[in-house]
Coordinates of C-alpha atoms in Angstrom, one line a residue:
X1 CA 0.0 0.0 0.0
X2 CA 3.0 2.3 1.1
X3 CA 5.7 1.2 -0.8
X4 CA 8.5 3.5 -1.9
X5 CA 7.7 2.8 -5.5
X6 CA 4.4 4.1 -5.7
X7 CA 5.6 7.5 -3.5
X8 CA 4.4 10.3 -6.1
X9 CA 5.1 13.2 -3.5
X10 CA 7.2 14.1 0.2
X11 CA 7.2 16.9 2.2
X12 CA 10.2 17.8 4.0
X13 CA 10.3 20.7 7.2
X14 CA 7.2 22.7 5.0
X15 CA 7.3 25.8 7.3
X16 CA 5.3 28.8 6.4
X17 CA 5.7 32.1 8.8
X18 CA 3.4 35.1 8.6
X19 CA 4.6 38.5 9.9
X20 CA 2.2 41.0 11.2
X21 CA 1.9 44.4 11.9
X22 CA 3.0 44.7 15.9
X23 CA 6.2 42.6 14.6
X24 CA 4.9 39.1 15.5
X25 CA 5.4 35.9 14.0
X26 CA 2.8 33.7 13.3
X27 CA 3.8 29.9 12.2
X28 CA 0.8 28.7 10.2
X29 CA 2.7 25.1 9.9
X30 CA 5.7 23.7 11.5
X31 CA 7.9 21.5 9.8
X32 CA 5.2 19.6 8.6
X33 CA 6.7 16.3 6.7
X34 CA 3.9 14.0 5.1
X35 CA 4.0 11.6 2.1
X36 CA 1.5 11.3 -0.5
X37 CA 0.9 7.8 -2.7
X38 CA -0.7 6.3 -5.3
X39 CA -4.3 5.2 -5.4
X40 CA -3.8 6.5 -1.6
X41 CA -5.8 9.1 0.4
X42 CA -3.8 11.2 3.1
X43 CA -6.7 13.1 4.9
X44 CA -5.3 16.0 7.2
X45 CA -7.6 17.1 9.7
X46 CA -7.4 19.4 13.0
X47 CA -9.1 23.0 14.1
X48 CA -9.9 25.7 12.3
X49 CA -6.4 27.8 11.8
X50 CA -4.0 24.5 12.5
X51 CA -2.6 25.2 9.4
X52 CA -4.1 22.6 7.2
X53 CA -5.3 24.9 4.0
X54 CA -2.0 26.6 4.5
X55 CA -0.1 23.0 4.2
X56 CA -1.8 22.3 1.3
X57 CA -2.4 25.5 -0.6
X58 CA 1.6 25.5 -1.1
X59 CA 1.8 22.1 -2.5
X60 CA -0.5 24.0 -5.1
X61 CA 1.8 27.5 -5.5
X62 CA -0.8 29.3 -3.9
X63 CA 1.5 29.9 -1.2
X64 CA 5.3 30.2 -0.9
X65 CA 6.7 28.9 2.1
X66 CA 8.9 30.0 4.2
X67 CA 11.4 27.3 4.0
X68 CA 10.9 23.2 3.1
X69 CA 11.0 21.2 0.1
X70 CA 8.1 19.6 -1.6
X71 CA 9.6 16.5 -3.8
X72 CA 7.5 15.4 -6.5
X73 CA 8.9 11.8 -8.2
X74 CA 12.3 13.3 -6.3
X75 CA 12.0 17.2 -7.6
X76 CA 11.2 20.0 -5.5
X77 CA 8.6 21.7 -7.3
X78 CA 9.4 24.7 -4.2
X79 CA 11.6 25.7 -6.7
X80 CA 10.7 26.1 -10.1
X81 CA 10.0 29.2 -11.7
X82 CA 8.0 30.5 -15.0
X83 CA 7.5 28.1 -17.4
X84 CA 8.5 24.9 -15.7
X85 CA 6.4 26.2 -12.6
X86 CA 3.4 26.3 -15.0
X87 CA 3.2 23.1 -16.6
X88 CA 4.1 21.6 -13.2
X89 CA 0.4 22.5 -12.0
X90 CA -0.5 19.5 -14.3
X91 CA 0.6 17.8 -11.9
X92 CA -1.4 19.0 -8.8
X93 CA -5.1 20.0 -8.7
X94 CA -7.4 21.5 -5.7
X95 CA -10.8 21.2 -5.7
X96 CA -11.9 24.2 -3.6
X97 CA -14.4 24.5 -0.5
X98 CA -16.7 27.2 -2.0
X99 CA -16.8 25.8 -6.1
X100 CA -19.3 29.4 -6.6
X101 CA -16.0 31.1 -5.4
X102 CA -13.4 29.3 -7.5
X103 CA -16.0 29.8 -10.8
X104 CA -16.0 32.9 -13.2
X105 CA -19.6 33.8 -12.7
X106 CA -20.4 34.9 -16.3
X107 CA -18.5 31.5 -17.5
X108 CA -20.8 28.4 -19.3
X109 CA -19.6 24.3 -17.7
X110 CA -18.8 24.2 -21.2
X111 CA -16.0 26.9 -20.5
X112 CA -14.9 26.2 -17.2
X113 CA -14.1 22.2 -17.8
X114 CA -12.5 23.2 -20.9
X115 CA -10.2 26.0 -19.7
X116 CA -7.3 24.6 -18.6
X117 CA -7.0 22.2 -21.4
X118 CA -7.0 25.5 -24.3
X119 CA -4.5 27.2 -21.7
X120 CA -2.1 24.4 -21.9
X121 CA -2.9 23.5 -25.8
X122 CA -4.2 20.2 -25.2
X123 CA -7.4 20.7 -27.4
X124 CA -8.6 22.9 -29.9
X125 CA -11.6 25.6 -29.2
X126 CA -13.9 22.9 -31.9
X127 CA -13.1 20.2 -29.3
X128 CA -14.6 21.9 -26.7
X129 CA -18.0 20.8 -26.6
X130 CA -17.3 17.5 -26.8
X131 CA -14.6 17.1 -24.1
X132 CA -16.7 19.3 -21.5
X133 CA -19.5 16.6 -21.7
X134 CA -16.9 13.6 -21.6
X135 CA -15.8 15.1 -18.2
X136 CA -19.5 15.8 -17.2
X137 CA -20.2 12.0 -17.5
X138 CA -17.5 11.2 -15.8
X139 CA -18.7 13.3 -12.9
X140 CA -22.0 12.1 -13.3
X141 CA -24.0 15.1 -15.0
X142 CA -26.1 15.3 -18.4
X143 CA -25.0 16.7 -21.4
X144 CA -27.4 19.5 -21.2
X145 CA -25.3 21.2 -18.4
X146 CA -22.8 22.2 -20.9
X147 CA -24.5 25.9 -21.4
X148 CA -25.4 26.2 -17.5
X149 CA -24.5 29.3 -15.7
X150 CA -22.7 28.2 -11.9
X151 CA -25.6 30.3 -10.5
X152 CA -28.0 27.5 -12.5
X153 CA -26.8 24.7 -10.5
X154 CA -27.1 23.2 -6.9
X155 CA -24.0 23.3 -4.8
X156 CA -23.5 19.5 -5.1
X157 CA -23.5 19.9 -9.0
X158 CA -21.2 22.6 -9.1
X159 CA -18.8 20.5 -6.6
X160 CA -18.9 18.0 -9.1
X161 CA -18.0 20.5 -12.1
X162 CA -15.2 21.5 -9.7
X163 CA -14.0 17.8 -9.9
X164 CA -14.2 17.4 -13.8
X165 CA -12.0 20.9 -13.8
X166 CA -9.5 19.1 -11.9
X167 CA -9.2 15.7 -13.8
X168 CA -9.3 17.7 -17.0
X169 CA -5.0 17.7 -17.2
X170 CA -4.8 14.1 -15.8
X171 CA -3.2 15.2 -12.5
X172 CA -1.1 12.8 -9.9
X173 CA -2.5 14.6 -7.0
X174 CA -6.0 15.8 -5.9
X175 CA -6.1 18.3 -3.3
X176 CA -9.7 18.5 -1.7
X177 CA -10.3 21.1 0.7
X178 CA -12.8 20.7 3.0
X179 CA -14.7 19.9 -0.6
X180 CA -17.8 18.6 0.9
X181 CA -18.3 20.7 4.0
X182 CA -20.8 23.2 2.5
X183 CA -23.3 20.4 1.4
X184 CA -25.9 18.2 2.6
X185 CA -25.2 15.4 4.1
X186 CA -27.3 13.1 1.4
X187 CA -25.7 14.7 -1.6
X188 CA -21.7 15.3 0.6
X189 CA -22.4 11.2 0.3
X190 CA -22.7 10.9 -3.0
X191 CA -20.0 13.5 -3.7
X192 CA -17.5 11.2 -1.3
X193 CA -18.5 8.1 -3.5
X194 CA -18.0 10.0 -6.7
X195 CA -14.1 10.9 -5.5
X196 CA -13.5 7.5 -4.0
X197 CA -14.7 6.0 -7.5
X198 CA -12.3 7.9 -9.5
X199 CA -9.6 7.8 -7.4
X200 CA -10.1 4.0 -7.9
X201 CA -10.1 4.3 -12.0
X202 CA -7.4 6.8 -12.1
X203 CA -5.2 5.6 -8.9
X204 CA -4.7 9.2 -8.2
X205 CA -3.2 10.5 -4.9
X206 CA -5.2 12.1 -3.2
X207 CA -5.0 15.2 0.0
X208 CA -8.1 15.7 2.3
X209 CA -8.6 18.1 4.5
X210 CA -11.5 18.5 6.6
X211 CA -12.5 19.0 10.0
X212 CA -15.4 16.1 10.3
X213 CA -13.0 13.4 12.5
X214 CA -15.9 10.3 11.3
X215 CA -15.8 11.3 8.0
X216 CA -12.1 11.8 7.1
X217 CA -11.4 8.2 9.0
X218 CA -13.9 6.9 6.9
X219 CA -12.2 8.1 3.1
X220 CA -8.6 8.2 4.5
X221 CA -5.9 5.6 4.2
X222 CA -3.9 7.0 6.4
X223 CA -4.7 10.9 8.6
X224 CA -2.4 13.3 9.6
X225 CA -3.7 15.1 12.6
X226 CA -2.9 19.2 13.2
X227 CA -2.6 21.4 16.3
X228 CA -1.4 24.9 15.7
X229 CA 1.0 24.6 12.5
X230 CA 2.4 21.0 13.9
X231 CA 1.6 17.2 13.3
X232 CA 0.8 15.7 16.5
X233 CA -0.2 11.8 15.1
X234 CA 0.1 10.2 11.9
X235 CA -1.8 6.7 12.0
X236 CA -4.5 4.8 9.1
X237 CA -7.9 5.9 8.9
X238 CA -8.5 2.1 9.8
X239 CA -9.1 1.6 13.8
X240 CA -8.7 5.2 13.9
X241 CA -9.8 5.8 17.2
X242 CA -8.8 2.4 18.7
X243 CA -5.0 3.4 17.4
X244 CA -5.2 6.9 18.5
X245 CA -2.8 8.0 21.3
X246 CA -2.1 11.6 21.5
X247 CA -4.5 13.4 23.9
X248 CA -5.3 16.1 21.0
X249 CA -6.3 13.6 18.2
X250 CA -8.3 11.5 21.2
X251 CA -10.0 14.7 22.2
X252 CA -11.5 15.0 18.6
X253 CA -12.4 11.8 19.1
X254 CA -14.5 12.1 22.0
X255 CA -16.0 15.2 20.4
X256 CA -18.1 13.1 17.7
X257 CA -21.5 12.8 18.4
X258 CA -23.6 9.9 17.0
X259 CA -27.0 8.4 17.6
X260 CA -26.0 5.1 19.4
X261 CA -23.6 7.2 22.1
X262 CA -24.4 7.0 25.7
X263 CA -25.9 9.9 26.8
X264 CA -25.8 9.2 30.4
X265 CA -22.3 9.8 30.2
X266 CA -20.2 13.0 30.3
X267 CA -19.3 14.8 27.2
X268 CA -15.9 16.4 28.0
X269 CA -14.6 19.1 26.4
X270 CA -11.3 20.4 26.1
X271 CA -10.3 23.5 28.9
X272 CA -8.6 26.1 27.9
X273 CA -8.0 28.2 24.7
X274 CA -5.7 27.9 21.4
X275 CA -3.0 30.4 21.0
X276 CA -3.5 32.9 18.6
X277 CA -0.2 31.5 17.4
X278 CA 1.6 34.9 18.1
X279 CA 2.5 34.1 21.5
X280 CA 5.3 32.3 21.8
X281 CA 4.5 28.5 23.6
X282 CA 7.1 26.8 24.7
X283 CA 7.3 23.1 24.9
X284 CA 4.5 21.2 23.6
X285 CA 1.6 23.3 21.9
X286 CA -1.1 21.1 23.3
X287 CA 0.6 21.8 26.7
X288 CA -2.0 24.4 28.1
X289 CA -5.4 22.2 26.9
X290 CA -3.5 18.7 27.9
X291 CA -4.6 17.2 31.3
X292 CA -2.4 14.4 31.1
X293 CA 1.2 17.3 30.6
X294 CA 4.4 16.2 32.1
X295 CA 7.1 18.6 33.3
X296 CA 8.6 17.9 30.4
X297 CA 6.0 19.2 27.9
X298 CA 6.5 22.8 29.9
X299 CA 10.4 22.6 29.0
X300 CA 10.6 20.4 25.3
X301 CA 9.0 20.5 22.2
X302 CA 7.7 16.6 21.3
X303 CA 9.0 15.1 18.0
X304 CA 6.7 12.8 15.4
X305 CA 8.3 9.3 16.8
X306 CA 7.3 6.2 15.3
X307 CA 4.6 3.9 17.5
X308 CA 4.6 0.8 14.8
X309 CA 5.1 0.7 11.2
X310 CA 4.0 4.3 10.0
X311 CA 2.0 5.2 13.1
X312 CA 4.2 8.1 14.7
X313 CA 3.1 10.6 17.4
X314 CA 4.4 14.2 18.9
X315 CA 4.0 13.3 22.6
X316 CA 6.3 12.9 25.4
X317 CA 4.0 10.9 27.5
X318 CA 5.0 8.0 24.9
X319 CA 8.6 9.0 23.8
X320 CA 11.4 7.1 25.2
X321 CA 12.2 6.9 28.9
X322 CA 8.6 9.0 29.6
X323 CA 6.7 5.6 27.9
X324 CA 5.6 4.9 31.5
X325 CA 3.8 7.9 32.0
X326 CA 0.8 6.2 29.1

């Protein structure tokens, strides 16, 4: 499943800093090191401003970082420039959260599938028609949608003409962020199924983020969990929350509600409040929510260390000589 062969792209140290107005530093991620695979889905979830979008929004030159490498079949793409930059977003697509946002309003489906294929000369303006509703099938919409308007559609249809976009120039990767969290749950379903089938066909790699913990176990080989720009657990969407040991990624856990859970029993929440990311924490950033800190974690900064097999966690309470604090 993870073997080196089928590695398409690594992240090494991807650190992206922000500086703001009173001279502060804010560190949307940290070092962050992940691997992406074929036919593979590497879901990344964690609160809102842990960095995720950040994370991935380089991988796609939205962003520049501050410092890492991204290596793509052993390139770093961090590093191209003009042309070679350009064609190498081939390579790596994003479907977007808000698809009405990431659509030119007075743009036709017809247009909007085709586009990147006329920018990078891979079809003439007389194929159009006919490669727009090629991709339309293959998201599973009619023909007819061809001369729709994005304003004509529902927002699980124009999701899906989002996802034809992206598989119009054959990409590696698939970066979907937080793609289905603006939709019903009936049609975020059948949008799930629709990306798992063509991950299948096409054995793309695929990048998840999202904040629902029961749904990105449920589509994720393997998740990557985020607390204020750093990984804190890496482990397989399978057994997720029997295999979970960091008290961050077990809080999210515990934070899923679902019909057959015991009511009787207490819901806890987790005390205290994130950093805003421009104060400076020292030791572990989950050290002021964390009811299970050691001394340690006031004093030393936790490093991903590997459990078994790929299953690594940030935590001191299961790092070398502190094992028997678990």
């Amino acid at each position: 499943m993870f073997e080196q062969e089928n590695l398409v792209l690594e992240t090494k140290n991807i650190t992206k800093e922000y500086h703001s107005a009173h001279h502060g530093i804010l560190t949307a991620c940290d070092n962050v090191s992940l691997e992406f695979f074929k036919g593979q889905t590497l879901g990344v979830v964690g609160e809102s401003g842990c960095g995720k979008s950040t994370f991935m929004r380089i991988l796609v030159g939205l962003e520049t970082p501050t410092q890492g490498e991204a290596l793509y079949h052993g390139g770093n793409i961090l590093n191209l420039k003009g042309e070679a930059k350009r064609l190498n977003c081939r390579n790596i697509q994003m479907v977007f959260q808000d698809p009405t946002g990431s659509f030119n309003p007075k743009m036709k489906v017809r247009d909007i599938i085709s586009e990147p294929l006329l920018n990078f000369g891979l079809i003439t303006k007389g194929e159009v028609e006919a490669v727009a509703r090629e991709y339309l099938k293959m998201v599973e919409l009619p023909g007819d949608f061809l001369n729709r308007y994005p304003h004509n559609m529902s927002g699980g249809e124009r999701q899906r003409v989002g996802i034809a976009r992206a598989l119009t120039l054959e990409p590696k990767i698939i970066i979907c962020d937080e793609a289905t969290s603006a939709l019903d749950v009936s049609v975020q379903k059948n949008i799930i199924e629709l990306i798992t089938k063509i991950q299948r066909e096409k054995n793309i790699a695929m990048g998840f983020i999202c904040h629902d913990i029961a749904l990105i176990t449920q589509v994720s080989h393997e998740v990557a969990v985020m607390y204020l720009g750093n990984i804190v657990e890496i482990l397989s969407g399978n057994n997720f929350k029997k295999n979970a040991l960091h008290p961050y990624t077990k809080a999210l856990i515990d934070s899923v509600f679902h019909l057959n859970m015991d009511f009787s029993q207490e819901i806890k929440s987790l005390k205290g409040e994130v950093p805003n990311g421009l104060d400076m924490v020292y030791g572990c950033p989950f050290v002021n929510r964390c009811e299970s800190c050691l001394e340690i974690c006031h004093q030393k900064k936790p490093t991903l260390q590997t459990v078994n097999g790929r299953h690594k966690v940030a935590c001191h309470l299961f790092n070398g000589e502190n094992n028997n604090g678990n």
